[in-house]
Short mmCIF file of C-alpha atoms and ligand atoms in Angstrom, two decimals:
data_model
loop_
_atom_site.label_atom_id
_atom_site.label_comp_id
_atom_site.label_asym_id
_atom_site.label_seq_id
_atom_site.Cartn_x
_atom_site.Cartn_y
_atom_site.Cartn_z
CA MET A 1 -81.10 42.77 23.65
CA THR A 2 -83.96 41.40 21.37
CA PRO A 3 -86.11 38.54 22.35
CA LEU A 4 -84.32 35.29 19.72
CA GLY A 5 -86.49 32.22 19.33
CA VAL A 6 -84.56 28.79 18.57
CA LEU A 7 -85.76 26.03 18.00
CA SER A 8 -83.08 23.25 19.25
CA VAL A 9 -83.78 19.54 17.55
CA ALA A 10 -82.00 16.72 19.01
CA SER A 11 -82.62 13.08 19.73
CA GLU A 12 -82.24 12.71 23.84
CA MET A 13 -83.07 15.76 26.24
CA PHE A 14 -82.63 14.79 30.06
CA PRO A 15 -85.22 14.36 32.49
CA LEU A 16 -87.05 12.42 29.64
CA ILE A 17 -84.62 10.38 27.55
CA LYS A 18 -80.68 10.40 27.53
CA THR A 19 -78.19 7.32 27.10
CA GLY A 20 -74.63 10.42 27.01
CA GLY A 21 -73.71 13.66 27.85
CA LEU A 22 -75.98 15.14 25.18
CA ALA A 23 -79.30 14.54 26.58
CA ASP A 24 -78.12 16.28 29.42
CA VAL A 25 -76.54 19.83 27.86
CA ILE A 26 -80.52 19.33 25.71
CA GLY A 27 -82.02 19.98 28.68
CA ALA A 28 -80.12 22.12 30.69
CA LEU A 29 -79.45 24.99 27.99
CA PRO A 30 -83.47 26.00 27.00
CA GLY A 31 -83.37 27.13 30.91
CA ALA A 32 -79.78 28.94 30.81
CA LEU A 33 -81.02 30.58 27.69
CA ALA A 34 -83.62 32.07 28.52
CA ARG A 35 -81.66 34.31 30.97
CA GLU A 36 -79.80 35.50 27.70
CA GLY A 37 -83.38 36.75 26.41
CA VAL A 38 -83.02 33.25 24.04
CA THR A 39 -85.92 31.63 23.97
CA VAL A 40 -85.74 27.87 22.99
CA ARG A 41 -88.04 25.31 22.24
CA THR A 42 -86.98 22.13 21.70
CA LEU A 43 -88.05 19.17 18.52
CA ILE A 44 -87.59 15.61 19.97
CA PRO A 45 -89.12 12.31 18.40
CA GLY A 46 -91.38 11.13 20.33
CA TYR A 47 -89.92 7.46 21.94
CA PRO A 48 -92.87 5.83 23.95
CA GLN A 49 -91.62 7.05 27.05
CA VAL A 50 -91.65 10.30 26.08
CA LEU A 51 -95.26 10.26 25.25
CA ASP A 52 -95.89 8.76 28.27
CA ALA A 53 -94.03 11.92 29.99
CA ILE A 54 -95.74 14.23 28.33
CA GLY A 55 -99.69 12.31 28.22
CA GLY A 56 -102.58 14.58 26.45
CA ALA A 57 -100.91 16.75 24.66
CA ARG A 58 -102.18 18.88 21.17
CA ALA A 59 -101.06 17.86 17.76
CA VAL A 60 -99.75 21.35 16.34
CA HIS A 61 -98.24 19.72 13.17
CA THR A 62 -99.80 16.72 11.22
CA ASN A 63 -97.93 15.85 8.21
CA PRO A 64 -99.93 12.51 6.78
CA ASP A 65 -96.72 10.53 5.25
CA LEU A 66 -94.02 11.03 7.24
CA PHE A 67 -91.93 8.84 5.42
CA GLY A 68 -94.82 6.10 5.33
CA GLY A 69 -96.23 6.94 8.11
CA PRO A 70 -98.69 9.12 9.84
CA GLY A 71 -96.26 12.26 11.85
CA ARG A 72 -97.62 14.88 14.10
CA VAL A 73 -96.26 17.59 16.19
CA LEU A 74 -97.01 17.11 19.64
CA ALA A 75 -96.84 20.48 22.24
CA ALA A 76 -96.02 20.51 25.60
CA GLN A 77 -94.30 22.24 28.99
CA ILE A 78 -92.75 19.87 30.91
CA GLU A 79 -90.43 20.90 34.27
CA GLY A 80 -89.81 24.05 32.47
CA LEU A 81 -89.68 22.94 29.36
CA ASP A 82 -91.32 23.86 25.48
CA LEU A 83 -91.39 20.92 23.84
CA LEU A 84 -92.43 19.67 20.67
CA VAL A 85 -92.82 16.06 19.78
CA LEU A 86 -92.84 13.95 16.96
CA ASP A 87 -95.73 11.65 17.55
CA ALA A 88 -95.09 8.91 14.73
CA PRO A 89 -95.91 5.38 16.06
CA HIS A 90 -93.74 3.66 12.59
CA LEU A 91 -90.92 5.30 13.24
CA TYR A 92 -90.40 5.68 17.12
CA GLU A 93 -93.04 3.73 19.00
CA ARG A 94 -89.69 1.64 20.14
CA PRO A 95 -89.09 -0.31 23.38
CA VAL A 96 -86.23 0.95 25.72
CA ASN A 97 -83.16 1.88 23.22
CA PRO A 98 -83.47 4.61 20.87
CA TYR A 99 -81.00 3.84 18.66
CA LEU A 100 -80.40 -0.18 19.41
CA GLY A 101 -82.65 -2.67 18.96
CA PRO A 102 -83.66 -5.95 20.52
CA ASP A 103 -79.93 -7.33 18.78
CA GLY A 104 -78.38 -4.96 20.25
CA LYS A 105 -77.74 -3.26 16.65
CA ASP A 106 -79.28 -0.02 14.68
CA TRP A 107 -82.64 -0.11 14.13
CA PRO A 108 -82.55 -0.79 10.51
CA ASP A 109 -83.99 2.69 9.92
CA ASN A 110 -82.74 4.23 11.69
CA ALA A 111 -81.95 7.16 8.71
CA VAL A 112 -85.73 7.35 7.86
CA ARG A 113 -86.12 7.80 11.28
CA PHE A 114 -84.24 10.78 11.52
CA ALA A 115 -84.42 11.64 8.46
CA ALA A 116 -88.09 12.51 9.60
CA LEU A 117 -86.41 14.12 12.55
CA ALA A 118 -84.50 16.45 10.22
CA ARG A 119 -87.27 16.55 7.45
CA VAL A 120 -90.33 18.23 10.86
CA ALA A 121 -87.05 20.57 12.21
CA ALA A 122 -86.95 21.76 8.40
CA ASP A 123 -90.24 22.28 8.12
CA ILE A 124 -90.65 24.04 11.34
CA GLY A 125 -88.21 26.16 10.97
CA LEU A 126 -90.07 27.57 7.70
CA GLY A 127 -93.19 29.34 10.12
CA ALA A 128 -94.84 24.84 9.41
CA LEU A 129 -97.06 26.09 13.57
CA GLU A 130 -99.00 28.49 13.15
CA GLY A 131 -97.46 31.70 14.81
CA TYR A 132 -94.12 30.54 15.12
CA ARG A 133 -90.95 31.48 13.31
CA PRO A 134 -87.40 30.48 15.00
CA ASP A 135 -84.98 33.07 13.97
CA VAL A 136 -82.40 29.81 14.03
CA VAL A 137 -82.31 27.13 13.95
CA HIS A 138 -79.98 24.57 16.16
CA ALA A 139 -79.57 21.00 15.29
CA HIS A 140 -77.27 18.32 17.87
CA ASP A 141 -75.26 15.51 17.17
CA TRP A 142 -75.96 13.15 13.42
CA GLN A 143 -79.35 12.50 14.17
CA ALA A 144 -80.33 16.42 13.30
CA GLY A 145 -77.66 16.70 10.71
CA LEU A 146 -79.59 16.58 8.04
CA THR A 147 -81.40 19.35 9.28
CA PRO A 148 -79.49 22.52 8.05
CA ALA A 149 -78.79 19.83 4.74
CA TYR A 150 -82.92 20.07 3.72
CA LEU A 151 -82.83 24.06 4.63
CA HIS A 152 -79.72 24.67 3.14
CA TYR A 153 -81.69 23.26 -0.23
CA HIS A 154 -85.27 25.33 0.52
CA GLU A 155 -85.42 27.89 -2.08
CA GLY A 156 -87.03 31.29 0.09
CA ALA A 157 -86.02 32.97 2.89
CA ARG A 158 -84.96 30.57 5.91
CA PRO A 159 -83.67 30.39 9.27
CA GLY A 160 -79.60 30.37 10.44
CA THR A 161 -78.52 26.71 11.54
CA VAL A 162 -76.05 25.76 14.01
CA MET A 163 -75.00 21.99 13.46
CA THR A 164 -73.20 21.09 17.19
CA VAL A 165 -70.95 17.90 17.11
CA HIS A 166 -71.92 16.14 20.58
CA ASN A 167 -69.46 13.59 19.32
CA LEU A 168 -67.40 13.03 16.11
CA ALA A 169 -66.85 9.73 15.91
CA PHE A 170 -70.95 9.08 15.52
CA PRO A 171 -71.13 9.92 11.64
CA GLY A 172 -74.40 8.55 10.79
CA LYS A 173 -73.50 7.03 8.14
CA VAL A 174 -76.75 5.41 5.40
CA PRO A 175 -75.98 3.74 2.11
CA ARG A 176 -76.57 6.25 -0.60
CA GLU A 177 -79.00 4.79 -2.65
CA LEU A 178 -81.05 5.97 0.08
CA LEU A 179 -80.59 9.64 -1.62
CA ALA A 180 -83.95 10.04 -2.67
CA ARG A 181 -85.61 8.70 -0.29
CA LEU A 182 -83.91 10.68 1.79
CA GLY A 183 -85.64 13.84 -0.15
CA LEU A 184 -82.36 15.18 -1.30
CA PRO A 185 -80.80 16.38 -4.86
CA PRO A 186 -79.15 14.30 -6.82
CA ARG A 187 -76.41 16.98 -7.03
CA SER A 188 -75.95 16.60 -3.03
CA TYR A 189 -74.23 13.44 -2.65
CA ALA A 190 -70.30 15.33 -3.55
CA VAL A 191 -67.81 16.08 -1.29
CA ASP A 192 -68.58 18.94 -1.00
CA GLY A 193 -72.11 18.10 -0.37
CA VAL A 194 -73.30 14.50 2.00
CA GLU A 195 -70.89 12.35 0.56
CA PHE A 196 -69.03 10.49 3.19
CA HIS A 197 -66.48 7.86 1.63
CA GLY A 198 -69.18 6.17 -0.45
CA THR A 199 -71.93 6.94 2.15
CA ILE A 200 -73.93 8.99 3.16
CA SER A 201 -72.93 10.90 6.31
CA LEU A 202 -76.08 12.96 7.96
CA LEU A 203 -73.24 14.28 10.45
CA LYS A 204 -71.73 15.44 7.06
CA ALA A 205 -75.10 16.93 5.91
CA GLY A 206 -74.82 19.33 9.03
CA LEU A 207 -71.32 20.09 8.94
CA GLN A 208 -71.11 21.33 5.79
CA PHE A 209 -74.52 23.20 5.00
CA ALA A 210 -74.89 24.76 8.77
CA ASP A 211 -73.84 28.56 8.59
CA ARG A 212 -71.83 27.99 12.11
CA ILE A 213 -70.30 24.88 13.79
CA THR A 214 -69.99 24.88 16.85
CA THR A 215 -68.34 21.60 19.46
CA VAL A 216 -68.28 20.99 23.42
CA SER A 217 -64.72 22.33 24.42
CA PRO A 218 -62.77 24.79 22.71
CA SER A 219 -59.33 21.80 23.01
CA TYR A 220 -61.80 19.19 21.12
CA ALA A 221 -62.66 22.52 18.46
CA ALA A 222 -59.00 22.33 17.42
CA GLU A 223 -58.52 18.89 18.11
CA ILE A 224 -61.24 17.69 15.54
CA ARG A 225 -59.09 19.62 12.60
CA THR A 226 -56.49 17.45 12.74
CA GLU A 227 -56.00 14.21 10.79
CA GLU A 228 -56.05 12.38 14.22
CA ALA A 229 -59.20 13.31 15.49
CA GLY A 230 -61.08 14.50 13.57
CA MET A 231 -63.13 10.60 12.59
CA GLY A 232 -62.74 11.94 8.15
CA PHE A 233 -63.77 15.24 8.56
CA ALA A 234 -60.94 16.85 9.61
CA GLY A 235 -60.64 19.35 5.69
CA LEU A 236 -63.81 19.65 5.83
CA LEU A 237 -63.24 21.25 9.67
CA ARG A 238 -60.58 22.48 8.32
CA ALA A 239 -62.30 23.99 5.59
CA ARG A 240 -65.19 25.81 7.37
CA ALA A 241 -62.48 26.40 10.41
CA ASP A 242 -63.32 30.42 10.33
CA VAL A 243 -67.47 29.34 11.99
CA LEU A 244 -66.12 26.51 13.92
CA SER A 245 -65.91 27.29 17.98
CA GLY A 246 -65.74 26.05 20.73
CA ILE A 247 -68.44 26.22 23.53
CA LEU A 248 -67.87 24.19 26.88
CA ASN A 249 -71.06 22.14 28.52
CA GLY A 250 -71.81 23.13 31.70
CA ILE A 251 -74.16 20.89 34.16
CA ASP A 252 -77.41 21.71 35.47
CA THR A 253 -75.93 22.79 39.39
CA GLY A 254 -79.33 22.70 41.00
CA ILE A 255 -79.69 18.87 40.36
CA TRP A 256 -75.57 18.25 41.14
CA ASP A 257 -75.18 20.56 44.23
CA PRO A 258 -73.54 19.21 47.88
CA ALA A 259 -75.35 20.45 49.66
CA VAL A 260 -78.85 19.59 48.61
CA ASP A 261 -78.62 16.32 46.99
CA LYS A 262 -80.80 13.58 47.77
CA LEU A 263 -79.36 11.07 46.73
CA ILE A 264 -76.50 11.09 48.65
CA ALA A 265 -76.09 9.86 51.82
CA GLU A 266 -74.82 13.19 53.60
CA PRO A 267 -75.23 17.12 51.83
CA PHE A 268 -71.88 19.34 52.24
CA GLY A 269 -70.13 22.33 50.88
CA ARG A 270 -66.73 23.52 50.62
CA THR A 271 -66.29 24.82 54.40
CA THR A 272 -67.68 21.02 55.86
CA LEU A 273 -65.57 18.52 53.78
CA ALA A 274 -65.45 16.41 56.89
CA LYS A 275 -68.86 15.05 56.09
CA ARG A 276 -67.73 13.17 52.43
CA ALA A 277 -66.58 10.70 54.91
CA ALA A 278 -70.27 9.79 55.71
CA ASN A 279 -71.27 9.27 51.58
CA LYS A 280 -67.48 7.41 50.88
CA ALA A 281 -68.58 5.16 53.75
CA ALA A 282 -71.81 4.92 52.35
CA LEU A 283 -69.97 4.05 48.97
CA ARG A 284 -68.23 1.72 50.55
CA ALA A 285 -70.95 0.04 51.78
CA TRP A 286 -72.76 -0.07 48.81
CA MET A 287 -70.15 -1.36 46.11
CA GLY A 288 -69.20 -4.12 48.33
CA LEU A 289 -65.50 -2.45 49.50
CA THR A 290 -63.74 -2.75 52.79
CA GLN A 291 -64.06 0.42 55.73
CA ASP A 292 -60.15 1.10 55.58
CA PRO A 293 -59.32 4.37 57.36
CA ALA A 294 -55.92 4.34 54.62
CA ALA A 295 -57.42 3.45 51.31
CA PRO A 296 -57.83 6.35 49.12
CA LEU A 297 -61.09 5.55 46.57
CA PHE A 298 -61.25 5.76 42.74
CA GLY A 299 -63.93 6.30 41.55
CA VAL A 300 -65.88 5.92 37.72
CA VAL A 301 -68.85 6.99 36.22
CA SER A 302 -68.32 6.35 32.58
CA ARG A 303 -69.88 4.55 29.22
CA LEU A 304 -67.05 1.20 29.32
CA SER A 305 -65.60 2.44 26.11
CA TRP A 306 -62.13 2.34 24.18
CA GLN A 307 -62.84 6.24 24.02
CA LYS A 308 -63.41 6.56 27.43
CA GLY A 309 -60.02 4.89 27.86
CA MET A 310 -61.65 1.56 30.30
CA ASP A 311 -58.98 -1.06 28.94
CA MET A 312 -57.16 0.70 29.56
CA LEU A 313 -58.10 1.40 32.69
CA LEU A 314 -58.20 -2.35 33.21
CA ALA A 315 -54.84 -3.04 32.15
CA CYS A 316 -53.92 -0.19 34.87
CA LEU A 317 -55.78 -2.47 38.25
CA PRO A 318 -52.64 -4.20 39.48
CA VAL A 319 -51.33 -0.84 40.93
CA LEU A 320 -54.27 0.01 42.93
CA ARG A 321 -53.31 -2.72 45.18
CA VAL A 322 -49.25 -1.60 45.13
CA LEU A 323 -50.67 2.34 46.10
CA GLY A 324 -53.60 0.67 48.92
CA ALA A 325 -56.71 2.26 46.84
CA GLN A 326 -59.72 0.75 46.20
CA LEU A 327 -61.86 1.70 42.89
CA ALA A 328 -65.61 1.47 42.70
CA LEU A 329 -67.30 1.70 38.79
CA VAL A 330 -70.80 2.34 37.28
CA GLY A 331 -71.04 2.44 33.74
CA ALA A 332 -71.97 -0.16 30.73
CA GLY A 333 -70.47 -0.01 27.82
CA GLU A 334 -68.89 -3.03 25.35
CA ALA A 335 -69.20 -6.97 26.58
CA ASP A 336 -65.78 -7.00 26.66
CA ILE A 337 -64.75 -4.35 29.50
CA GLU A 338 -67.95 -5.07 31.06
CA ALA A 339 -66.85 -8.43 32.26
CA GLY A 340 -63.31 -6.98 32.98
CA PHE A 341 -64.90 -5.40 35.24
CA ARG A 342 -67.03 -8.19 36.95
CA THR A 343 -63.59 -10.64 36.69
CA GLU A 344 -61.62 -8.16 38.78
CA ALA A 345 -64.02 -7.18 40.79
CA ALA A 346 -64.17 -11.52 41.95
CA GLN A 347 -60.80 -11.32 41.91
CA ALA A 348 -60.18 -8.70 44.61
CA PRO A 349 -63.02 -8.00 47.04
CA GLY A 350 -63.65 -5.31 49.48
CA ARG A 351 -61.26 -3.62 46.73
CA ILE A 352 -62.57 -3.16 43.49
CA GLY A 353 -66.50 -2.95 43.29
CA CYS A 354 -68.19 -2.81 39.47
CA VAL A 355 -72.05 -2.12 39.38
CA ILE A 356 -72.83 -2.97 35.45
CA GLY A 357 -75.83 -0.69 34.25
CA TYR A 358 -76.67 2.48 35.18
CA ASN A 359 -77.59 4.31 37.65
CA GLU A 360 -78.78 7.93 38.56
CA ALA A 361 -78.22 7.80 42.49
CA LEU A 362 -75.06 5.68 42.44
CA ALA A 363 -73.33 8.39 40.04
CA HIS A 364 -74.68 10.83 42.32
CA LEU A 365 -73.97 9.07 45.56
CA MET A 366 -70.10 8.31 43.43
CA GLN A 367 -68.79 12.04 43.71
CA ALA A 368 -69.50 12.49 46.99
CA GLY A 369 -68.07 10.13 48.03
CA ALA A 370 -65.18 8.77 46.01
CA ASP A 371 -61.56 10.54 46.52
CA ALA A 372 -61.11 11.30 42.88
CA LEU A 373 -62.85 11.48 40.32
CA LEU A 374 -60.62 9.20 37.46
CA VAL A 375 -61.99 10.41 33.42
CA PRO A 376 -58.83 8.59 31.43
CA SER A 377 -60.70 9.14 27.61
CA ARG A 378 -58.70 9.27 25.04
CA PHE A 379 -60.93 12.17 23.73
CA GLU A 380 -63.56 13.63 25.07
CA PRO A 381 -65.51 16.18 23.79
CA CYS A 382 -66.37 18.05 26.85
CA GLY A 383 -66.80 15.35 29.84
CA LEU A 384 -69.40 16.86 31.99
CA THR A 385 -68.64 13.17 34.56
CA GLN A 386 -65.64 15.34 35.43
CA LEU A 387 -67.77 19.05 36.12
CA CYS A 388 -69.65 17.60 38.53
CA ALA A 389 -66.63 15.99 40.42
CA LEU A 390 -64.93 19.39 40.81
CA ARG A 391 -68.41 20.72 41.99
CA TYR A 392 -68.62 17.56 44.79
CA GLY A 393 -64.98 18.08 45.84
CA ALA A 394 -64.06 14.61 44.13
CA VAL A 395 -60.57 15.16 42.25
CA PRO A 396 -61.13 15.08 38.56
CA VAL A 397 -57.77 13.03 37.28
CA VAL A 398 -58.12 13.11 34.01
CA ALA A 399 -56.77 12.34 30.21
CA ARG A 400 -55.29 16.00 28.94
CA VAL A 401 -57.97 15.60 25.81
CA GLY A 402 -60.09 17.59 24.66
CA GLY A 403 -62.82 18.74 27.31
CA LEU A 404 -60.89 17.34 30.14
CA ALA A 405 -57.76 19.53 29.19
CA ASP A 406 -60.39 22.85 29.28
CA THR A 407 -61.70 22.46 32.71
CA VAL A 408 -59.10 20.64 34.99
CA ILE A 409 -55.96 22.71 36.06
CA ASP A 410 -53.60 20.25 37.13
CA ALA A 411 -51.66 20.19 40.15
CA ASN A 412 -48.52 20.63 38.23
CA ALA A 413 -45.29 22.51 40.27
CA ALA A 414 -46.91 25.64 38.95
CA ALA A 415 -49.90 25.73 39.81
CA LEU A 416 -49.36 24.36 43.60
CA ALA A 417 -47.17 27.24 44.01
CA THR A 418 -49.67 29.42 42.58
CA GLY A 419 -52.47 27.34 44.50
CA VAL A 420 -54.59 26.79 41.69
CA ALA A 421 -54.50 23.71 40.61
CA THR A 422 -58.40 21.03 40.64
CA GLY A 423 -56.81 17.78 39.37
CA VAL A 424 -54.49 15.53 38.11
CA GLN A 425 -54.02 15.32 33.72
CA PHE A 426 -51.88 12.85 31.89
CA ALA A 427 -50.63 13.10 28.61
CA PRO A 428 -49.73 11.28 26.46
CA VAL A 429 -52.99 9.44 26.38
CA SER A 430 -51.94 5.37 27.75
CA ALA A 431 -52.04 2.83 30.37
CA GLU A 432 -48.67 3.99 31.09
CA MET A 433 -48.94 7.55 31.71
CA LEU A 434 -52.83 6.22 33.81
CA ASP A 435 -50.40 4.62 35.97
CA VAL A 436 -48.39 7.03 36.47
CA ALA A 437 -50.92 9.63 37.22
CA LEU A 438 -52.73 7.18 39.63
CA ARG A 439 -49.04 7.04 41.98
CA ARG A 440 -49.39 11.19 41.54
CA THR A 441 -52.95 11.16 43.08
CA VAL A 442 -51.67 8.95 45.89
CA ALA A 443 -49.04 11.30 46.80
CA LEU A 444 -50.74 13.89 46.56
CA TYR A 445 -53.23 12.19 48.15
CA ARG A 446 -51.32 11.27 51.65
CA GLU A 447 -50.98 15.59 51.50
CA PRO A 448 -53.95 16.16 53.45
CA THR A 449 -52.94 20.08 53.06
CA VAL A 450 -52.09 19.99 49.53
CA TRP A 451 -55.51 18.03 48.53
CA ARG A 452 -57.76 19.73 50.87
CA GLN A 453 -56.94 22.97 48.43
CA LEU A 454 -57.68 21.06 45.12
CA GLN A 455 -60.97 19.59 46.61
CA THR A 456 -62.21 23.33 47.65
CA ASN A 457 -60.24 24.86 44.53
CA GLY A 458 -62.85 22.74 42.67
CA MET A 459 -65.77 23.33 44.44
CA ALA A 460 -65.09 26.83 43.43
CA ALA A 461 -64.63 26.59 39.61
CA ASP A 462 -67.97 27.44 38.08
CA VAL A 463 -69.19 24.89 36.20
CA SER A 464 -72.77 26.10 35.45
CA TRP A 465 -74.05 26.76 32.45
CA ARG A 466 -74.67 30.37 32.46
CA GLY A 467 -70.90 31.25 30.84
CA PRO A 468 -71.93 29.11 28.45
CA ALA A 469 -75.48 30.75 27.37
CA ARG A 470 -73.87 34.23 27.41
CA GLN A 471 -71.56 32.67 24.68
CA TYR A 472 -74.76 30.66 22.33
CA ALA A 473 -76.66 33.70 23.00
CA ALA A 474 -73.63 35.58 21.47
CA LEU A 475 -73.01 33.39 18.51
CA TYR A 476 -76.84 33.41 17.78
CA ARG A 477 -77.45 36.75 17.22
CA GLY A 478 -74.43 37.13 15.43
CA LEU A 479 -75.23 34.41 13.09
CA VAL A 480 -79.24 36.16 12.82
CA GLU A 481 -76.80 39.71 12.35
CA ALA A 482 -74.50 38.42 9.61
CA ARG A 483 -77.61 37.06 7.26
CA ALA A 484 -79.65 40.28 8.04
P1 LIG B 501 -70.64 10.43 27.13
O1 LIG B 501 -72.20 11.92 26.75
O2 LIG B 501 -69.63 10.41 25.89
O3 LIG B 501 -71.10 9.54 27.59
P2 LIG B 501 -70.81 12.93 29.69
O4 LIG B 501 -69.01 12.37 30.64
O5 LIG B 501 -70.21 12.98 28.13
O6 LIG B 501 -70.14 11.30 28.29
O7 LIG B 501 -71.58 12.13 29.81
C1 LIG B 501 -71.73 11.11 30.81
C2 LIG B 501 -73.44 11.64 31.60
O8 LIG B 501 -74.21 10.09 31.76
C3 LIG B 501 -73.39 11.74 32.94
O9 LIG B 501 -74.16 12.79 33.61
C4 LIG B 501 -72.38 10.88 33.68
O10 LIG B 501 -73.34 11.32 35.22
C5 LIG B 501 -73.92 10.14 32.87
N1 LIG B 501 -73.55 8.42 33.07
C6 LIG B 501 -72.63 7.16 32.69
N2 LIG B 501 -72.60 6.74 32.58
C7 LIG B 501 -73.76 6.40 34.27
C8 LIG B 501 -73.66 4.80 34.36
N3 LIG B 501 -73.85 4.34 34.34
N4 LIG B 501 -74.86 6.15 35.57
C9 LIG B 501 -75.57 6.89 35.57
N5 LIG B 501 -74.69 8.38 34.95
C10 LIG B 501 -74.22 7.50 34.18
#
């Protein structure tokens, strides 16, 4: 196998900076791809927490005027990751959130901040770093979307390009007046260019000009070609269907391993499921829930948003009382949904517990201690929490959309008869059908043998990066061969 070099470009990377699943993917893929003969270097912005983590790294490239200030590329190795960090204080030296200012709104110069990331990625792709020429430049989501466009408009040889959509709901729209400022030619402002409903979309730039488009599950790759789920990009994605594919995400099975997880109360495995009881007790204690031996415990680890169906879950909470079930939730997001769960928890002490915020340790204990994990998303490109749930024996209860449809096997009559079910799915995605799913789940829970089989089937599922990494490697090789 000829070794292949890939420059990955993204705005987040676990464990350095994370607001969602994107960071997990960017952090985990390089290790998995190394085993497939693909060497990945990853370019990310030099946010304060990233610069702190890498310490005094050496500069391998400088640009005296990167959109209004100097930029340097620092090379660093951290936790086995080969990093290129774009240090440009005028763009990235800002507190807390990578995208939002203290007022909770997008930074007004986000267009330029991420154009700079894409510009430097394209330059590196074209050989700006001495002794380094990647075969493929792989851009992730809108923040990196201009990378394939810059490379497309470069005259002369260039590397192959891949654009991965982790969530089509974020188009990265910026005013059309910025076209020249972003370094895009006038002809790019067209339907078959970066124009998007009277604005520029950084994501569209990537979707339009990348050699290959991927998204993070086969079902989502199909759904986004429809007007309902295409978020305005359906026509483009249908036109480019021959280069569009879906590759599921995996999870880091070293970090998410119930047998050795230091963040849970008691390690366990498929043959020692009884030990989950200690985790359920610890989770209840953390969340202020009563230690009721008969009550099934539903868990939620999620952004609190319309996408994630959290408003539907709020509407369904009365059925939990009817079913004698409990709810433990950790999440943050839209203010009205946060307030809704706070109110419900206050009105049902001991039965509904919520922690508003982001808490990695609690997310682990949730997977280890909850009986079932709820993911009622209206749309879900892949979803990672249901993969963690499978691995931890928390039965996933999911909407039948996107990656949730692809990773959970519904406990319908056929799947139960053949012994292959791993969870519960519901469709269409509505509060009424979520209500039905909650009832079905509790009925299954009350049959201990069936329930145990759901748990052990899920724990046997391969949710690692092995399979996905093999598919990315094949995609890269196919692309390089096609361009040779
Ligand atoms: P998305 O990226 O759309 O938010 P994913 O399911 O793809 O959803 O990824 C979410 C990731 O963030 C998972 O790793 C999940 O465990 C984590 N996560 C989400 N909310 C929280 C939270 N409140 N506390 C801890 N981890 C969280």
